[in-house]
Every structure is written in C-alpha cells, then in structure tokens.
PDB file of C-alpha atoms in Angstrom:
ATOM      1  CA  PHE A   1      46.060   3.515  49.514  1.00  0.00           C
ATOM      2  CA  GLU A   2      43.447   4.706  51.996  1.00  0.00           C
ATOM      3  CA  TYR A   3      40.684   3.768  49.527  1.00  0.00           C
ATOM      4  CA  ALA A   4      42.150   0.305  49.105  1.00  0.00           C
ATOM      5  CA  GLN A   5      42.266  -0.190  52.885  1.00  0.00           C
ATOM      6  CA  THR A   6      38.639   0.878  53.250  1.00  0.00           C
ATOM      7  CA  ALA A   7      37.629  -1.448  50.423  1.00  0.00           C
ATOM      8  CA  LEU A   8      39.407  -4.381  52.061  1.00  0.00           C
ATOM      9  CA  ASN A   9      37.721  -3.653  55.389  1.00  0.00           C
ATOM     10  CA  LEU A  10      34.376  -3.781  53.588  1.00  0.00           C
ATOM     11  CA  GLY A  11      35.155  -7.250  52.236  1.00  0.00           C
ATOM     12  CA  VAL A  12      36.417  -6.487  48.738  1.00  0.00           C
ATOM     13  CA  CYS A  13      38.290  -9.475  47.350  1.00  0.00           C
ATOM     14  CA  ARG A  14      39.974  -7.725  44.412  1.00  0.00           C
ATOM     15  CA  TYR A  15      40.957  -4.144  43.778  1.00  0.00           C
ATOM     16  CA  LEU A  16      41.280  -3.306  40.094  1.00  0.00           C
ATOM     17  CA  LEU A  17      42.922  -0.218  38.697  1.00  0.00           C
ATOM     18  CA  LYS A  18      41.693   1.535  35.577  1.00  0.00           C
ATOM     19  CA  PRO A  19      42.128   0.789  32.813  1.00  0.00           C
ATOM     20  CA  SER A  20      41.600  -2.915  33.520  1.00  0.00           C
ATOM     21  CA  ARG A  21      42.208  -5.737  31.100  1.00  0.00           C
ATOM     22  CA  MET A  22      39.399  -8.170  30.317  1.00  0.00           C
ATOM     23  CA  ASP A  23      41.343 -11.122  31.758  1.00  0.00           C
ATOM     24  CA  GLU A  24      41.668  -9.233  35.080  1.00  0.00           C
ATOM     25  CA  LEU A  25      37.941  -8.539  35.113  1.00  0.00           C
ATOM     26  CA  ASP A  26      37.105 -12.174  34.280  1.00  0.00           C
ATOM     27  CA  GLU A  27      39.400 -13.424  37.040  1.00  0.00           C
ATOM     28  CA  ALA A  28      37.929 -10.993  39.582  1.00  0.00           C
ATOM     29  CA  ILE A  29      34.386 -12.069  38.713  1.00  0.00           C
ATOM     30  CA  ARG A  30      35.300 -15.773  38.955  1.00  0.00           C
ATOM     31  CA  THR A  31      36.908 -15.156  42.365  1.00  0.00           C
ATOM     32  CA  MET A  32      33.848 -13.313  43.657  1.00  0.00           C
ATOM     33  CA  ILE A  33      31.460 -15.995  42.379  1.00  0.00           C
ATOM     34  CA  ALA A  34      33.548 -18.679  44.103  1.00  0.00           C
ATOM     35  CA  ARG A  35      33.468 -16.718  47.377  1.00  0.00           C
ATOM     36  CA  LEU A  36      29.731 -16.154  47.150  1.00  0.00           C
ATOM     37  CA  ASP A  37      29.105 -19.828  46.357  1.00  0.00           C
ATOM     38  CA  ALA A  38      31.152 -20.801  49.430  1.00  0.00           C
ATOM     39  CA  LEU A  39      28.963 -18.713  51.756  1.00  0.00           C
ATOM     40  CA  PRO A  40      26.083 -20.396  53.533  1.00  0.00           C
ATOM     41  CA  LYS A  41      22.965 -19.474  51.588  1.00  0.00           C
ATOM     42  CA  THR A  42      21.477 -17.527  54.525  1.00  0.00           C
ATOM     43  CA  GLN A  43      24.459 -15.126  54.575  1.00  0.00           C
ATOM     44  CA  THR A  44      24.211 -14.038  50.956  1.00  0.00           C
ATOM     45  CA  PRO A  45      22.437 -10.691  50.960  1.00  0.00           C
ATOM     46  CA  GLU A  46      19.685 -10.090  48.461  1.00  0.00           C
ATOM     47  CA  PRO A  47      20.812  -7.692  45.719  1.00  0.00           C
ATOM     48  CA  ALA A  48      18.354  -4.991  46.848  1.00  0.00           C
ATOM     49  CA  GLU A  49      19.478  -5.363  50.475  1.00  0.00           C
ATOM     50  CA  ALA A  50      23.153  -5.173  49.509  1.00  0.00           C
ATOM     51  CA  ALA A  51      22.493  -2.056  47.428  1.00  0.00           C
ATOM     52  CA  GLY A  52      20.604  -0.496  50.358  1.00  0.00           C
ATOM     53  CA  LEU A  53      23.460  -1.200  52.754  1.00  0.00           C
ATOM     54  CA  ALA A  54      26.000   0.315  50.365  1.00  0.00           C
ATOM     55  CA  GLY A  55      23.798   3.364  49.778  1.00  0.00           C
ATOM     56  CA  ASN A  56      23.270   3.807  53.500  1.00  0.00           C
ATOM     57  CA  TYR A  57      27.038   3.606  54.081  1.00  0.00           C
ATOM     58  CA  ILE A  58      27.654   6.292  51.460  1.00  0.00           C
ATOM     59  CA  VAL A  59      24.977   8.540  52.983  1.00  0.00           C
ATOM     60  CA  ARG A  60      26.450   8.100  56.488  1.00  0.00           C
ATOM     61  CA  GLN A  61      29.896   9.029  55.173  1.00  0.00           C
ATOM     62  CA  ALA A  62      28.438  12.052  53.356  1.00  0.00           C
ATOM     63  CA  LEU A  63      26.560  13.234  56.455  1.00  0.00           C
ATOM     64  CA  ASP A  64      29.654  12.827  58.622  1.00  0.00           C
ATOM     65  CA  TYR A  65      31.658  14.913  56.162  1.00  0.00           C
ATOM     66  CA  MET A  66      28.903  17.536  56.012  1.00  0.00           C
ATOM     67  CA  ARG A  67      28.781  17.789  59.832  1.00  0.00           C
ATOM     68  CA  ALA A  68      32.532  18.281  59.998  1.00  0.00           C
ATOM     69  CA  HIS A  69      32.585  20.899  57.221  1.00  0.00           C
ATOM     70  CA  CYS A  70      29.137  22.544  57.335  1.00  0.00           C
ATOM     71  CA  ALA A  71      30.621  25.911  58.300  1.00  0.00           C
ATOM     72  CA  GLU A  72      32.644  25.979  55.080  1.00  0.00           C
ATOM     73  CA  ARG A  73      31.505  26.808  51.585  1.00  0.00           C
ATOM     74  CA  LEU A  74      30.146  23.367  50.731  1.00  0.00           C
ATOM     75  CA  SER A  75      28.447  22.051  47.626  1.00  0.00           C
ATOM     76  CA  LEU A  76      26.897  18.726  46.708  1.00  0.00           C
ATOM     77  CA  GLY A  77      29.833  18.229  44.345  1.00  0.00           C
ATOM     78  CA  ASP A  78      32.340  18.706  47.174  1.00  0.00           C
ATOM     79  CA  VAL A  79      30.627  16.055  49.286  1.00  0.00           C
ATOM     80  CA  ALA A  80      30.178  13.687  46.333  1.00  0.00           C
ATOM     81  CA  ASP A  81      33.906  13.927  45.627  1.00  0.00           C
ATOM     82  CA  GLN A  82      34.647  12.965  49.241  1.00  0.00           C
ATOM     83  CA  VAL A  83      32.490   9.828  49.090  1.00  0.00           C
ATOM     84  CA  TYR A  84      33.532   8.917  45.521  1.00  0.00           C
ATOM     85  CA  VAL A  85      30.163   9.022  43.788  1.00  0.00           C
ATOM     86  CA  SER A  86      28.576  11.375  41.292  1.00  0.00           C
ATOM     87  CA  GLN A  87      26.552  14.367  42.444  1.00  0.00           C
ATOM     88  CA  TRP A  88      23.442  12.871  40.869  1.00  0.00           C
ATOM     89  CA  HIS A  89      23.896   9.537  42.644  1.00  0.00           C
ATOM     90  CA  LEU A  90      24.606  11.160  46.010  1.00  0.00           C
ATOM     91  CA  SER A  91      21.559  13.399  45.679  1.00  0.00           C
ATOM     92  CA  LYS A  92      19.344  10.374  44.969  1.00  0.00           C
ATOM     93  CA  LEU A  93      20.825   8.403  47.889  1.00  0.00           C
ATOM     94  CA  ILE A  94      20.425  11.302  50.322  1.00  0.00           C
ATOM     95  CA  ASN A  95      16.804  11.823  49.297  1.00  0.00           C
ATOM     96  CA  LYS A  96      16.071   8.093  49.534  1.00  0.00           C
ATOM     97  CA  HIS A  97      17.681   7.526  52.945  1.00  0.00           C
ATOM     98  CA  THR A  98      16.786  10.807  54.683  1.00  0.00           C
ATOM     99  CA  ASP A  99      13.688  12.112  52.863  1.00  0.00           C
ATOM    100  CA  GLN A 100      15.477  15.481  52.700  1.00  0.00           C
ATOM    101  CA  SER A 101      17.489  17.329  50.096  1.00  0.00           C
ATOM    102  CA  PHE A 102      21.185  18.071  50.409  1.00  0.00           C
ATOM    103  CA  LEU A 103      20.481  21.776  51.000  1.00  0.00           C
ATOM    104  CA  ASP A 104      17.830  21.078  53.650  1.00  0.00           C
ATOM    105  CA  ILE A 105      20.262  18.881  55.578  1.00  0.00           C
ATOM    106  CA  LEU A 106      23.096  21.398  55.232  1.00  0.00           C
ATOM    107  CA  ASN A 107      20.887  24.272  56.408  1.00  0.00           C
ATOM    108  CA  ASN A 108      19.654  22.217  59.376  1.00  0.00           C
ATOM    109  CA  MET A 109      23.242  21.423  60.376  1.00  0.00           C
ATOM    110  CA  ARG A 110      24.253  25.062  60.092  1.00  0.00           C
ATOM    111  CA  ILE A 111      21.266  26.328  62.072  1.00  0.00           C
ATOM    112  CA  GLU A 112      21.813  23.711  64.790  1.00  0.00           C
ATOM    113  CA  LYS A 113      25.395  24.929  65.120  1.00  0.00           C
ATOM    114  CA  ALA A 114      24.104  28.514  65.242  1.00  0.00           C
ATOM    115  CA  ARG A 115      21.659  27.623  68.028  1.00  0.00           C
ATOM    116  CA  GLN A 116      24.526  26.216  70.080  1.00  0.00           C
ATOM    117  CA  LEU A 117      26.684  29.284  69.491  1.00  0.00           C
ATOM    118  CA  LEU A 118      23.873  31.734  70.211  1.00  0.00           C
ATOM    119  CA  ALA A 119      22.977  29.975  73.459  1.00  0.00           C
ATOM    120  CA  GLY A 120      26.503  29.436  74.703  1.00  0.00           C
ATOM    121  CA  SER A 121      28.771  32.179  73.447  1.00  0.00           C
ATOM    122  CA  GLY A 122      29.079  35.912  73.528  1.00  0.00           C
ATOM    123  CA  LEU A 123      29.548  36.118  69.781  1.00  0.00           C
ATOM    124  CA  ARG A 124      27.650  38.771  67.888  1.00  0.00           C
ATOM    125  CA  ILE A 125      24.956  37.480  65.547  1.00  0.00           C
ATOM    126  CA  HIS A 126      26.925  38.270  62.392  1.00  0.00           C
ATOM    127  CA  GLU A 127      29.922  36.386  63.858  1.00  0.00           C
ATOM    128  CA  VAL A 128      27.716  33.371  64.541  1.00  0.00           C
ATOM    129  CA  ALA A 129      26.415  33.543  60.972  1.00  0.00           C
ATOM    130  CA  GLU A 130      29.969  33.568  59.587  1.00  0.00           C
ATOM    131  CA  GLN A 131      31.057  30.660  61.802  1.00  0.00           C
ATOM    132  CA  CYS A 132      28.093  28.651  60.541  1.00  0.00           C
ATOM    133  CA  GLY A 133      28.870  29.139  56.853  1.00  0.00           C
ATOM    134  CA  TYR A 134      26.668  32.138  56.041  1.00  0.00           C
ATOM    135  CA  SER A 135      28.278  35.147  54.395  1.00  0.00           C
ATOM    136  CA  ASP A 136      24.995  37.101  54.268  1.00  0.00           C
ATOM    137  CA  LEU A 137      23.380  38.033  57.594  1.00  0.00           C
ATOM    138  CA  GLY A 138      19.932  38.478  56.024  1.00  0.00           C
ATOM    139  CA  HIS A 139      20.029  35.000  54.487  1.00  0.00           C
ATOM    140  CA  PHE A 140      21.154  33.557  57.828  1.00  0.00           C
ATOM    141  CA  SER A 141      18.355  35.319  59.715  1.00  0.00           C
ATOM    142  CA  ARG A 142      15.684  34.154  57.237  1.00  0.00           C
ATOM    143  CA  ASN A 143      16.885  30.540  57.389  1.00  0.00           C
ATOM    144  CA  PHE A 144      17.160  30.681  61.168  1.00  0.00           C
ATOM    145  CA  LYS A 145      13.598  31.978  61.557  1.00  0.00           C
ATOM    146  CA  LYS A 146      12.258  29.487  59.015  1.00  0.00           C
ATOM    147  CA  LEU A 147      13.791  26.533  60.874  1.00  0.00           C
ATOM    148  CA  THR A 148      13.387  27.634  64.502  1.00  0.00           C
ATOM    149  CA  GLY A 149      10.385  29.963  64.450  1.00  0.00           C
ATOM    150  CA  SER A 150      12.342  32.851  65.959  1.00  0.00           C
ATOM    151  CA  THR A 151      14.997  35.302  64.869  1.00  0.00           C
ATOM    152  CA  PRO A 152      18.569  34.757  66.075  1.00  0.00           C
ATOM    153  CA  GLY A 153      18.180  37.667  68.520  1.00  0.00           C
ATOM    154  CA  GLU A 154      14.901  36.317  69.911  1.00  0.00           C
ATOM    155  CA  PHE A 155      16.431  32.870  70.246  1.00  0.00           C
ATOM    156  CA  ARG A 156      19.445  34.253  72.137  1.00  0.00           C
ATOM    157  CA  ASP A 157      17.199  36.308  74.454  1.00  0.00           C
ATOM    158  CA  THR A 158      15.083  33.240  75.246  1.00  0.00           C
ATOM    159  CA  ALA A 159      18.171  31.065  75.811  1.00  0.00           C
ATOM    160  CA  ILE A 160      19.720  33.642  78.139  1.00  0.00           C
ATOM    161  CA  HIS A 161      16.441  34.103  80.011  1.00  0.00           C
ATOM    162  CA  ASN A 162      15.983  30.312  80.431  1.00  0.00           C
ATOM    163  CA  ASN A 163      19.592  29.772  81.556  1.00  0.00           C
ATOM    164  CA  GLY A 164      19.931  32.900  83.657  1.00  0.00           C
TER     165      GLY A 164
END
C-alpha cells in the first residue's frame, strides 16, 4: 500500500499488479496517452529529462537510506531492494548522478560519522569503528587515514586540541 501511495504522489495514473492482462495494459497505455495529450506541450518532459528525474529520485532515496543505515552491515543489494531496482541499475544510477561508486559513498558516510564521534565523544577508537559499521579496527584505520589524511587517534588529538 505504501508503494501505491508513493506512486500516486508521483503522478501515476494506473497501478497494475503482476501478472497483468493485455487488456489492462492496453487500457493503462490509452489512459496515459490521453493524459499526456491533454497537457500543454511545454509541460511534457522530454524522455531523457524524465528518465533523469526518475533516476535522480531513486539515487536520492538510496542515499537517504544509506545515511540512515550506514553503520549497519549494508550491501548494494540491500539498498537496491529498498528503492525497488536491481543492483546493476542502482549501481549505474549512483555512478551517473554522483560520479562515485556505492562503496566510496558508503565509506565516506561512515568516516564522516566517525569524525563526528571522534571529535565529540569519549568513545574509544574501536567503539567508534563499531558504531560506524566497521568490524575490523585495522580496516577502519586504513579507510580513515585514506579519506582524512590522519589516523583516528591523530584526528581526535587535533580535534581536542582545537576545541580545548
């Protein structure tokens, strides 16, 4: 039901369930053509523009989900399931709209969360790593240094020194 509500909010005129009969498909297409013909010609999006808007919407939904769940064990398949597209399609959309891979974005989100925790909490470094989705402290430290230029300990020392 939630999917149907979202579809209606996006302007869907028919919601078909699988398997659909050919007469249902024909009727849905005729209805959509009639609606499109009734629009002023300046409001009809170009096919490439409409595809870009839909892709951008899917990417925004995926990124929102990733931000909310980046500390969990998260795969491209998990996110694709949440936005109702295939892993392959989501990967292509993410690369097209962000110029980054899924893993690069996920690592950036996790390290940004780690920076906040290191600067503003008394958590030990391994606790920060766990809260940011890393089960291996060495992997966390390597990613942290790669993305920030300093180790987690150096970053914390600098943050404390700058704030204290």
